[in-house]
Structure formats: C-alpha cells, structure tokens
Amino acid sequence: MPHRERWPIALTIAGSDSGGGAGIQADLKTFAALRVHGTSAITCITAQNPREVRAVQAVRPSILRAQLEAVCAELPPRAVKTGMLYSASLIRQVARFRFPEAPPLVVDPVMVATSGAPLLHPRALRALVRLLLPRAALITPNIPEAELLLQAPLRSVDELRAGARTLYRRFGCAVLLKGGHLRGVSQAVDLYYDGRTELLLLAPRVRNLHTHGTGCTYAAAITAHLARGLTLPRAVAAAKQFITRALARSYRAAHHDVLHVAL
C-alpha cells in the first residue's frame, strides 16, 4: 500500500455562512488549502449572503459541547480557532471545555458582519472578555472590534501599537491588530505583539474589492500554520502572505467578490 501523507488537524468553532464566503465554510477551505485536516463545531446557522444576514439561529450549548467531544475523541486538534460565538452560553461552553493536549487557541472576536449585522449578542461581550480571551494564545481583532475592547479610537499606526500592548497586558495573550479599516495609509497594515516580538505587517492594499470573510480566512490561516508546527510569529507572518495572495487572486461569484484561497 502506498504511503499516505499525514495531515495535522485543526478545529474551527464558528457559525455557518450559507453564502460560503465566511465562517465555517471559509475556515475549512483555508485549512484544506494549507494541507491541514479541518474539523468543525458549529455555533450558529446563519441565513446570509455577501449583502446581508437575514437570520441567525444559535445551537443549544449541549449540541456545541457534543460536537467538541465527538471531534476530540477521534481527531484531537493541534490548533483551535473560534469565530462567531454569538451568545454568552456558547462562549461559556467553549471556555470551559478542556481540549486534549492543550492546543493553542486563536480567538477571532467576531462581533459584526461586513454587512453591518450584529454577530455577537450584546450580553455576550462580557463573557468573551472575562472567560475566553484570557484563554487565548492569540486574539485577532479588527479596528472596530479592538476599539470596542479598548473603549478608545485607533486612528494611526502608533495607536495600533499602543492598543496591541494594552490588549496584551489585559488578556495575557498575543495580539494581532488588523488595520484594514485604518484610514490615510496606502498599505494594509497589521500589528502583532506578544510581549517580546513586534511585527509590523505591510502589504499592498487591494482597491475596489468588496469581500467578506477576510478576517475568518486570516485567522484560519494562522491556525493552520500553528497546527503545522510554526511558532506564533511565523504563523502570523505566513498567514499575512496567504491572505494577501487570496485577496489579489479573488474571483467573482454572481455579482460578488470572493477570496481565492487555493495555493
């Protein structure tokens, strides 16, 4: 029998996007593109397309836990990512779960969809801050999410740098502050800080491109690289290259731009 390549395993805990551009769907495509076996635990079913989120139905916490237990029993992940968690009860379920071998946890603190629809229940923010972010190896907020966590505006690279340090001190984990919403800069700027290493990650800004799922894909790429054994700074740098390439090679589906994550 020919030798079969062994792929590492990663787990995404997030919502399902019926439009296929974000959420669980984006994460699993990204894992596969990076030769990582993707497993999933679905938190919410959304009725959405690139233009709007029409409905959200959260799963029961017991169903989320059953998914986590089923995956970990036979397919223990080497890295875990969270995306849309939506409610305090689902956040508590993830925070309390004990994964085998304590894989690194990447938390993408999804709060609002690209379309503007809320993806985090108002009462869930406190649970996210108190229970889950302190368990993370890395958090990956965009500017609006970071401003909500910091209760302060982020308008420059210097403010990104200060904000990343504040979040690091508050939660005790590495921070990747995604500066795609930063105005007045010609490049796509992200700031990584882990208490020792700082990376200013620059890439050409892709103009006139309207995609959703960029944050999901970016965090999933980091998670995949961690599952493959890269250190956190190297995983972040490699994921920045991956998302930049996916944006540059995006394709059209009907009237919408979609990230192309294939290598």
XYZ file of N, CA and C in Angstrom:
789
model
N 0.849 -1.193 0.000
C 0.000 0.000 0.000
C 0.886 1.244 0.000
N 0.609 2.231 -0.872
C 1.438 3.439 -0.904
C 1.310 4.229 0.389
N 2.392 4.914 0.725
C 2.398 5.738 1.929
C 1.425 6.893 1.775
N 0.606 7.119 2.773
C -0.328 8.233 2.758
C 0.234 9.379 3.589
N 0.184 10.557 3.034
C 0.646 11.742 3.756
C -0.239 11.969 4.979
N 0.386 12.307 6.081
C -0.355 12.584 7.312
C -0.539 14.091 7.463
N -1.777 14.526 7.557
C -2.074 15.941 7.736
C -2.362 16.233 9.208
N -1.868 17.339 9.726
C -2.263 17.747 11.076
C -3.731 18.166 11.088
N -4.287 18.260 12.267
C -5.713 18.546 12.433
C -5.890 19.906 13.091
N -6.841 20.667 12.581
C -7.242 21.926 13.212
C -8.755 21.917 13.385
N -9.219 22.670 14.357
C -10.648 22.749 14.670
C -11.107 24.195 14.594
N -12.216 24.435 13.910
C -12.850 25.742 13.925
C -14.185 25.656 14.650
N -14.421 26.616 15.521
C -15.670 26.725 16.276
C -16.299 28.044 15.849
N -17.329 27.979 15.019
C -17.830 29.212 14.405
C -19.209 28.965 13.813
N -19.745 30.017 13.179
C -21.051 29.930 12.556
C -20.962 29.502 11.105
N -22.067 28.972 10.611
C -22.162 28.565 9.214
C -22.657 29.740 8.375
N -21.976 29.999 7.264
C -22.339 31.072 6.334
C -22.935 30.442 5.084
N -24.240 30.610 4.892
C -24.889 29.979 3.742
C -24.391 30.527 2.413
N -23.769 31.713 2.426
C -23.196 32.266 1.205
C -21.828 31.719 0.862
N -21.215 30.997 1.789
C -19.953 30.314 1.520
C -18.705 31.163 1.583
N -18.819 32.445 1.956
C -17.647 33.312 1.925
C -16.950 33.505 3.241
N -17.614 33.185 4.340
C -17.051 33.435 5.668
C -17.370 32.247 6.568
N -17.088 32.413 7.867
C -17.465 31.403 8.842
C -16.816 30.053 8.620
N -17.554 29.027 9.026
C -17.066 27.649 8.927
C -16.602 27.320 7.507
N -17.370 27.768 6.530
C -17.035 27.438 5.141
C -15.674 28.009 4.746
N -15.424 29.260 5.092
C -14.127 29.873 4.775
C -13.000 29.186 5.527
N -13.250 28.847 6.788
C -12.210 28.214 7.599
C -11.797 26.866 7.022
N -12.776 26.039 6.672
C -12.452 24.704 6.173
C -11.738 24.768 4.826
N -12.137 25.709 3.965
C -11.424 25.874 2.691
C -9.970 26.282 2.933
N -9.772 27.160 3.900
C -8.416 27.627 4.204
C -7.562 26.501 4.770
N -8.114 25.745 5.702
C -7.371 24.605 6.254
C -6.932 23.661 5.135
N -7.858 23.320 4.247
C -7.536 22.377 3.173
C -6.468 22.942 2.241
N -6.548 24.235 1.945
C -5.549 24.853 1.067
C -4.152 24.767 1.659
N -4.068 24.755 2.993
C -2.777 24.698 3.679
C -2.433 23.288 4.160
N -3.127 22.302 3.612
C -2.842 20.888 3.874
C -2.992 20.556 5.354
N -4.091 21.023 5.896
C -4.474 20.722 7.273
C -5.885 20.147 7.238
N -6.106 19.064 7.981
C -7.443 18.475 8.030
C -8.322 19.324 8.942
N -9.399 19.854 8.394
C -10.278 20.725 9.157
C -11.433 19.985 9.787
N -11.649 20.225 11.077
C -12.831 19.755 11.780
C -13.602 20.979 12.250
N -14.868 20.776 12.630
C -15.681 21.942 12.953
C -16.685 21.646 14.049
N -17.030 22.698 14.768
C -18.139 22.691 15.713
C -18.951 23.946 15.414
N -20.179 23.767 14.967
C -20.993 24.887 14.511
C -21.741 25.500 15.687
N -21.615 26.819 15.815
C -22.274 27.554 16.897
C -23.620 28.114 16.473
N -23.716 28.529 15.222
C -24.922 29.182 14.713
C -25.127 28.812 13.256
N -26.376 28.764 12.863
C -26.719 28.683 11.451
C -27.192 30.068 11.038
N -26.557 30.637 10.035
C -26.977 31.947 9.553
C -27.578 31.824 8.161
N -28.581 32.628 7.910
C -29.119 32.785 6.563
C -28.534 34.078 6.027
N -27.482 33.956 5.224
C -26.809 35.167 4.764
C -26.242 34.986 3.365
N -25.956 36.119 2.771
C -25.245 36.205 1.506
C -24.261 37.361 1.646
N -23.466 37.660 0.644
C -22.484 38.733 0.826
C -23.093 40.102 1.136
N -24.387 40.275 0.862
C -25.022 41.570 1.063
C -25.651 41.731 2.444
N -26.163 40.634 3.017
C -26.926 40.782 4.259
C -26.989 39.471 5.036
N -27.233 39.620 6.348
C -27.549 38.492 7.220
C -29.043 38.562 7.503
N -29.788 37.562 7.062
C -31.244 37.595 7.184
C -31.748 36.970 8.473
N -31.032 35.983 8.984
C -31.478 35.311 10.208
C -30.304 34.590 10.843
N -30.368 34.441 12.167
C -29.354 33.705 12.927
C -30.071 32.774 13.891
N -29.687 31.523 13.896
C -30.208 30.554 14.854
C -29.038 29.883 15.560
N -28.883 30.167 16.843
C -27.810 29.549 17.622
C -28.172 28.110 17.968
N -27.164 27.247 18.056
C -27.399 25.873 18.507
C -27.478 25.857 20.028
N -28.035 24.811 20.577
C -28.062 24.678 22.036
C -26.646 24.435 22.552
N -26.302 24.947 23.719
C -24.960 24.707 24.264
C -24.603 23.228 24.350
N -25.583 22.385 24.654
C -25.303 20.948 24.749
C -24.908 20.366 23.394
N -25.471 20.901 22.312
C -25.105 20.437 20.970
C -23.690 20.881 20.621
N -23.333 22.098 21.009
C -21.957 22.549 20.780
C -20.978 21.660 21.530
N -21.279 21.373 22.782
C -20.370 20.521 23.559
C -20.274 19.120 22.950
N -21.391 18.591 22.485
C -21.374 17.261 21.870
C -20.481 17.240 20.631
N -20.503 18.309 19.847
C -19.618 18.392 18.681
C -18.151 18.394 19.112
N -17.832 19.199 20.128
C -16.451 19.271 20.604
C -15.984 17.917 21.124
N -16.835 17.244 21.870
C -16.463 15.939 22.424
C -16.267 14.909 21.314
N -17.155 14.936 20.311
C -17.050 13.969 19.214
C -15.765 14.167 18.424
N -15.439 15.408 18.120
C -14.218 15.685 17.365
C -12.991 15.273 18.161
N -12.926 15.712 19.403
C -11.715 15.482 20.197
C -11.509 14.018 20.553
N -12.571 13.227 20.542
C -12.433 11.807 20.865
C -11.599 11.063 19.829
N -11.698 11.445 18.566
C -11.007 10.726 17.498
C -10.063 11.591 16.673
N -10.261 12.897 16.697
C -9.472 13.807 15.855
C -8.972 14.981 16.695
N -8.116 14.709 17.673
C -7.665 15.801 18.548
C -6.922 16.871 17.762
N -7.348 18.126 17.865
C -6.731 19.183 17.062
C -5.396 19.638 17.623
N -4.523 20.046 16.719
C -3.245 20.640 17.128
C -3.342 22.153 17.252
N -4.437 22.721 16.783
C -4.715 24.148 16.957
C -6.216 24.342 16.819
N -6.732 25.356 17.524
C -8.175 25.615 17.561
C -8.418 27.089 17.270
N -9.448 27.363 16.493
C -9.859 28.741 16.182
C -11.320 28.926 16.552
N -11.644 30.086 17.121
C -13.044 30.440 17.303
C -13.379 31.642 16.440
N -14.611 31.641 15.941
C -15.126 32.765 15.176
C -16.391 33.273 15.828
N -17.496 33.205 15.111
C -18.777 33.682 15.633
C -19.261 32.761 16.752
N -19.359 33.310 17.956
C -19.832 32.541 19.112
C -21.210 33.000 19.583
N -21.557 34.222 19.319
C -22.902 34.793 19.391
C -23.446 35.017 20.798
N -23.458 34.000 21.654
C -24.143 34.144 22.941
C -23.216 33.824 24.103
N -23.580 34.337 25.277
C -22.787 34.082 26.483
C -22.762 32.600 26.819
N -23.868 31.902 26.603
C -23.915 30.478 26.954
C -22.991 29.658 26.063
N -22.880 30.012 24.783
C -21.960 29.297 23.901
C -20.510 29.637 24.227
N -20.244 30.886 24.566
C -18.889 31.277 24.974
C -18.477 30.517 26.223
N -19.374 30.414 27.192
C -19.049 29.666 28.418
C -18.735 28.214 28.097
N -19.477 27.621 27.172
C -19.243 26.225 26.819
C -17.842 26.026 26.240
N -17.415 26.929 25.367
C -16.076 26.830 24.780
C -15.008 27.074 25.837
N -15.208 28.086 26.672
C -14.207 28.439 27.679
C -14.003 27.318 28.696
N -15.059 26.570 28.984
C -14.967 25.503 29.989
C -14.433 24.196 29.417
N -14.451 24.056 28.103
C -14.061 22.783 27.503
C -12.554 22.588 27.620
N -12.158 21.390 27.974
C -10.741 21.066 28.100
C -10.317 20.210 26.909
N -9.566 20.836 26.021
C -9.109 20.143 24.823
C -7.933 19.235 25.158
N -7.843 18.069 24.520
C -6.687 17.202 24.759
C -5.400 17.875 24.304
N -4.385 17.769 25.127
C -3.036 18.281 24.829
C -2.968 19.802 24.715
N -4.004 20.506 25.173
C -3.993 21.975 25.270
C -3.462 22.657 24.012
N -4.141 22.517 22.874
C -3.675 23.172 21.645
C -3.803 24.682 21.749
N -2.997 25.429 20.990
C -3.132 26.888 21.001
C -4.503 27.304 20.480
N -5.063 28.323 21.131
C -6.393 28.819 20.787
C -6.276 30.196 20.145
N -6.769 30.314 18.925
C -6.812 31.590 18.204
C -8.247 32.103 18.270
N -8.438 33.257 18.886
C -9.781 33.820 19.041
C -9.939 35.009 18.101
N -10.790 34.845 17.110
C -11.205 35.954 16.253
C -12.492 36.496 16.873
N -12.447 37.639 17.553
C -13.611 38.106 18.325
C -14.680 38.723 17.428
N -15.351 37.868 16.680
C -16.331 38.317 15.689
C -17.497 38.993 16.396
N -17.768 40.224 16.011
C -18.841 40.996 16.635
C -19.871 41.497 15.638
N -19.417 41.902 14.449
C -20.307 42.487 13.448
C -19.917 41.949 12.076
N -20.909 41.601 11.263
C -20.648 41.140 9.899
C -20.207 42.303 9.025
N -19.564 41.971 7.917
C -19.173 43.006 6.960
C -20.377 43.828 6.515
N -21.550 43.190 6.447
C -22.776 43.882 6.046
C -23.304 44.817 7.123
N -22.738 44.728 8.349
C -23.187 45.564 9.456
C -24.083 44.859 10.449
N -24.482 43.626 10.166
C -25.367 42.894 11.066
C -24.607 42.437 12.310
N -25.226 42.544 13.500
C -24.550 42.095 14.720
C -24.423 40.575 14.757
N -23.235 40.096 15.126
C -22.974 38.659 15.218
C -22.588 38.237 16.629
N -22.708 39.153 17.578
C -22.441 38.854 18.982
C -23.550 39.494 19.791
N -24.260 38.681 20.566
C -25.342 39.197 21.400
C -24.776 40.222 22.373
N -25.482 41.328 22.615
C -24.926 42.379 23.489
C -24.448 41.870 24.843
N -25.162 40.920 25.435
C -24.765 40.424 26.757
C -23.598 39.444 26.701
N -23.198 39.058 25.476
C -22.119 38.077 25.340
C -20.734 38.696 25.415
N -20.633 40.009 25.217
C -19.314 40.640 25.209
C -18.607 40.453 26.547
N -19.341 40.566 27.638
C -18.726 40.403 28.962
C -18.164 38.994 29.124
N -18.899 37.991 28.672
C -18.405 36.610 28.773
C -17.169 36.411 27.909
N -17.165 37.009 26.729
C -15.997 36.909 25.853
C -14.760 37.478 26.535
N -14.909 38.653 27.125
C -13.780 39.347 27.753
C -13.313 38.629 29.013
N -14.241 38.153 29.813
C -13.880 37.577 31.112
C -13.463 36.114 31.020
N -14.077 35.358 30.108
C -13.887 33.910 30.117
C -13.002 33.383 28.993
N -13.135 33.937 27.787
C -12.465 33.312 26.646
C -11.167 33.992 26.248
N -11.158 35.315 26.161
C -9.930 35.990 25.720
C -8.729 35.667 26.607
N -8.891 35.545 27.934
C -7.727 35.172 28.754
C -7.207 33.761 28.489
N -7.985 32.911 27.819
C -7.533 31.552 27.493
C -6.803 31.480 26.158
N -6.847 32.556 25.397
C -6.324 32.531 24.032
C -4.805 32.572 24.005
N -4.244 31.955 22.966
C -2.831 32.181 22.638
C -2.688 33.443 21.812
N -3.729 33.736 21.003
C -3.724 34.902 20.116
C -5.145 35.382 19.933
N -5.332 36.713 19.960
C -6.602 37.298 19.562
C -6.363 38.150 18.320
N -7.378 38.219 17.434
C -7.174 38.857 16.128
C -8.259 39.894 15.840
N -8.429 40.906 16.676
C -9.484 41.888 16.418
C -9.153 42.805 15.252
N -10.186 43.199 14.510
C -10.007 44.293 13.568
C -10.162 45.611 14.336
N -10.068 46.721 13.650
C -10.081 48.002 14.356
C -11.404 48.252 15.088
N -12.575 48.063 14.466
C -13.809 48.277 15.229
C -13.914 47.378 16.460
N -13.498 46.122 16.333
C -13.543 45.212 17.487
C -12.565 45.643 18.565
N -11.356 46.030 18.163
C -10.359 46.483 19.135
C -10.809 47.765 19.819
N -11.422 48.671 19.078
C -11.912 49.910 19.686
C -12.984 49.621 20.725
N -13.818 48.628 20.475
C -14.831 48.244 21.455
C -14.188 47.639 22.695
N -13.179 46.793 22.506
C -12.485 46.199 23.650
C -11.712 47.247 24.442
N -11.120 48.202 23.745
C -10.286 49.225 24.389
C -11.087 50.419 24.881
N -12.273 50.604 24.310
C -13.062 51.819 24.567
C -12.249 53.061 24.225
N -11.553 52.986 23.091
C -10.710 54.098 22.634
C -10.546 53.987 21.126
N -10.400 55.117 20.420
C -10.227 55.073 18.969
C -8.816 54.660 18.568
N -8.701 54.063 17.389
C -7.411 53.690 16.804
C -7.340 54.334 15.425
N -6.515 55.374 15.297
C -6.514 56.169 14.069
C -5.160 56.225 13.381
N -4.145 55.580 13.963
C -2.805 55.640 13.379
C -2.044 54.373 13.735
N -0.900 54.185 13.078
C -0.064 53.025 13.385
C 0.433 53.100 14.822
N 0.773 54.285 15.303
C 1.213 54.426 16.693
C 0.107 54.023 17.660
N -1.134 54.358 17.338
C -2.242 53.953 18.201
C -2.506 52.456 18.105
N -2.278 51.861 16.932
C -2.339 50.400 16.830
C -1.312 49.760 17.750
N -0.100 50.303 17.739
C 0.978 49.769 18.566
C 0.608 49.856 20.052
N 0.109 50.992 20.476
C -0.274 51.166 21.878
C -1.464 50.278 22.230
N -2.425 50.167 21.308
C -3.589 49.330 21.566
C -3.230 47.866 21.701
N -2.320 47.384 20.865
C -1.889 45.987 20.953
C -1.234 45.705 22.297
N -0.442 46.630 22.772
C 0.208 46.456 24.071
C -0.798 46.464 25.217
N -1.787 47.319 25.121
C -2.820 47.356 26.157
C -3.596 46.051 26.197
N -3.978 45.533 25.034
C -4.712 44.271 24.990
C -3.846 43.115 25.474
N -2.560 43.141 25.149
C -1.649 42.104 25.638
C -1.606 42.108 27.166
N -1.476 43.276 27.754
C -1.428 43.359 29.218
C -2.754 42.935 29.842
N -3.843 43.271 29.199
C -5.157 42.983 29.778
C -5.477 41.496 29.750
N -5.143 40.826 28.659
C -5.571 39.438 28.495
C -4.431 38.428 28.589
N -3.187 38.890 28.592
C -2.061 37.980 28.748
C -1.823 37.080 27.564
N -2.198 37.533 26.374
C -2.002 36.720 25.170
C -1.477 37.604 24.054
N -0.967 36.961 23.012
C -0.505 37.698 21.840
C -1.689 38.358 21.146
N -1.394 39.448 20.448
C -2.434 40.246 19.791
C -2.028 40.494 18.339
N -2.951 40.257 17.425
C -2.794 40.697 16.042
C -3.895 41.709 15.773
N -3.515 42.971 15.708
C -4.473 44.037 15.437
C -4.510 44.276 13.935
N -5.653 43.982 13.330
C -5.783 44.068 11.876
C -6.206 45.481 11.494
N -5.356 46.149 10.725
C -5.570 47.556 10.420
C -6.214 47.832 9.085
N -6.981 46.887 8.568
C -7.603 47.098 7.269
C -8.549 48.280 7.219
N -9.122 48.656 8.389
C -10.037 49.793 8.444
C -9.310 51.113 8.688
N -7.979 51.061 8.801
C -7.219 52.277 9.118
C -7.231 53.223 7.920
N -7.591 54.462 8.170
C -7.685 55.453 7.097
C -6.369 56.210 6.950
N -6.141 56.689 5.735
C -4.993 57.548 5.499
C -3.683 56.824 5.305
N -3.722 55.495 5.128
C -2.498 54.740 4.858
C -2.665 54.025 3.520
N -1.584 53.939 2.773
C -1.657 53.381 1.422
C -1.551 51.866 1.405
N -1.092 51.271 2.524
C -0.912 49.827 2.590
C -1.851 49.217 3.623
N -2.061 47.906 3.505
C -2.802 47.161 4.516
C -1.844 46.861 5.665
N -2.104 47.440 6.820
C -1.187 47.408 7.957
C -1.790 46.574 9.079
N -1.040 45.596 9.570
C -1.418 44.827 10.749
C -0.278 44.899 11.756
N -0.631 44.844 13.048
C 0.369 44.962 14.107
C 0.271 43.746 15.015
N 1.349 42.984 15.118
C 1.421 41.811 16.002
C 2.317 42.123 17.183
N 1.872 41.707 18.382
C 2.688 41.900 19.581
C 2.411 40.763 20.558
N 3.482 40.179 21.100
C 3.320 39.067 22.042
C 4.098 39.255 23.343
N 4.467 40.491 23.643
C 5.230 40.760 24.855
C 6.717 40.837 24.620
N 7.186 40.165 23.576
C 8.609 40.213 23.212
C 8.809 40.630 21.764
N 8.019 40.036 20.895
C 8.167 40.283 19.464
C 7.078 41.217 18.965
N 7.485 42.219 18.190
C 6.526 43.069 17.486
C 6.770 42.934 15.992
N 5.704 42.740 15.243
C 5.784 42.675 13.786
C 4.840 43.712 13.197
N 5.356 44.551 12.334
C 4.522 45.451 11.549
C 4.393 44.820 10.169
N 3.223 44.326 9.868
C 2.985 43.533 8.665
C 2.332 44.417 7.612
N 3.025 44.610 6.508
C 2.573 45.507 5.449
C 2.324 44.728 4.168
N 1.303 45.129 3.438
C 1.017 44.525 2.137
C 0.292 45.552 1.281
N 0.389 45.419 -0.037
C -0.355 46.341 -0.899
C -1.853 46.251 -0.623
N -2.497 47.394 -0.566
C -3.944 47.421 -0.375
C -4.626 47.149 -1.718
N -5.543 46.190 -1.731
C -6.271 45.851 -2.952
C -7.470 46.785 -3.064
N -7.489 47.599 -4.097
C -8.528 48.615 -4.254
C -9.783 48.041 -4.910
N -10.911 48.659 -4.580
C -12.196 48.354 -5.220
C -12.562 46.882 -5.112
N -12.233 46.290 -3.970
C -12.556 44.885 -3.724
C -13.473 44.825 -2.513
N -14.600 44.148 -2.662
C -15.595 44.105 -1.593
C -15.859 42.641 -1.238
N -15.037 42.106 -0.360
C -15.195 40.718 0.068
C -15.633 40.680 1.523
N -16.229 39.570 1.916
C -16.388 39.317 3.340
C -15.742 37.970 3.625
N -15.422 37.751 4.880
C -14.707 36.533 5.248
C -13.206 36.696 5.322
N -12.711 37.928 5.128
C -11.261 38.138 5.181
C -10.708 37.832 6.567
N -11.399 38.317 7.608
C -10.929 38.063 8.968
C -10.966 36.592 9.326
N -12.028 35.905 8.910
C -12.126 34.461 9.159
C -10.968 33.723 8.497
N -10.720 34.053 7.240
C -9.677 33.372 6.478
C -8.300 33.634 7.061
N -8.045 34.858 7.458
C -6.760 35.240 8.060
C -6.514 34.433 9.336
N -7.493 34.424 10.239
C -7.334 33.682 11.495
C -7.233 32.183 11.252
N -7.977 31.677 10.269
C -7.892 30.248 9.946
C -6.517 29.890 9.402
N -5.926 30.774 8.605
C -4.581 30.515 8.083
C -3.559 30.480 9.213
N -3.691 31.379 10.174
C -2.801 31.342 11.341
C -2.955 30.013 12.064
N -4.202 29.599 12.279
C -4.478 28.349 12.989
C -3.888 27.159 12.246
N -4.030 27.149 10.930
C -3.469 26.055 10.132
C -1.953 25.998 10.256
N -1.301 27.141 10.202
C 0.159 27.159 10.328
C 0.602 26.729 11.731
N -0.163 27.089 12.748
C 0.149 26.602 14.097
C 0.004 25.083 14.161
N -1.034 24.559 13.531
C -1.225 23.104 13.512
C -0.068 22.404 12.810
N 0.555 23.080 11.864
C 1.690 22.514 11.146
C 3.005 22.724 11.887
N 2.957 23.362 13.049
C 4.138 23.438 13.894
C 4.900 24.737 13.863
N 4.406 25.749 13.152
C 5.102 27.029 13.143
C 4.933 27.739 14.481
N 5.927 28.549 14.831
C 5.782 29.405 16.000
C 4.732 30.467 15.702
N 4.238 31.121 16.753
C 3.182 32.105 16.560
C 3.599 33.265 15.653
N 4.765 33.895 15.864
C 5.142 34.975 14.943
C 5.274 34.509 13.494
N 5.850 33.323 13.289
C 5.992 32.813 11.920
C 4.632 32.455 11.314
N 3.737 31.924 12.137
C 2.400 31.592 11.644
C 1.653 32.843 11.211
N 1.782 33.910 11.987
C 1.118 35.170 11.643
C 1.699 35.747 10.353
N 3.019 35.752 10.234
C 3.661 36.289 9.026
C 3.274 35.479 7.789
N 3.241 34.155 7.917
C 2.857 33.311 6.781
C 1.393 33.523 6.412
N 0.548 33.705 7.423
C -0.873 33.939 7.159
C -1.103 35.282 6.481
N -0.297 36.286 6.830
C -0.404 37.583 6.155
C -0.115 37.427 4.664
N 0.903 36.657 4.320
C 1.199 36.403 2.910
C 0.041 35.662 2.234
N -0.530 34.712 2.959
C -1.630 33.908 2.412
C -2.848 34.776 2.116
N -3.250 35.623 3.071
C -4.452 36.435 2.877
C -4.217 37.501 1.809
N -2.998 38.019 1.733
C -2.685 38.996 0.685
C -2.827 38.366 -0.694
N -2.334 37.137 -0.825
C -2.447 36.415 -2.097
C -3.914 36.084 -2.406
N -4.677 35.687 -1.382
C -6.087 35.356 -1.594
C -6.879 36.573 -2.054
N -6.565 37.740 -1.504
C -7.230 38.971 -1.930
C -6.863 39.324 -3.369
N -5.572 39.220 -3.681
C -5.107 39.586 -5.023
C -5.687 38.665 -6.092
N -5.978 37.408 -5.716
C -6.467 36.427 -6.682
C -7.969 36.187 -6.556
N -8.673 37.075 -5.892
C -10.106 36.882 -5.679
C -10.851 36.768 -7.014
N -11.977 36.081 -6.974
C -12.760 35.845 -8.186
C -14.186 36.361 -7.972
N -14.978 36.320 -9.027
C -16.356 36.788 -8.957
C -17.311 35.598 -8.921
N -18.290 35.668 -8.020
C -19.391 34.717 -7.977
C -20.674 35.545 -8.063
N -21.394 35.389 -9.162
C -22.519 36.287 -9.457
C -21.994 37.723 -9.462
N -22.492 38.569 -8.554
C -22.066 39.972 -8.545
C -21.121 40.274 -7.383
N -20.481 39.268 -6.817
C -19.741 39.469 -5.576
C -18.302 38.974 -5.694
N -17.402 39.658 -4.978
C -16.001 39.252 -4.899
C -15.844 38.169 -3.840
N -15.061 37.148 -4.149
C -14.828 36.029 -3.235
C -13.330 35.768 -3.162
N -12.823 35.561 -1.957
C -11.411 35.248 -1.781
C -11.067 33.922 -2.445
N -9.903 33.875 -3.096
C -9.413 32.637 -3.708
C -8.311 32.097 -2.809
N -8.641 31.042 -2.030
C -7.695 30.562 -1.024
C -6.836 29.406 -1.507
N -7.055 28.904 -2.705
C -6.243 27.784 -3.190
C -4.811 28.242 -3.417
N -3.852 27.372 -3.058
C -2.442 27.693 -3.270
C -2.065 27.530 -4.739
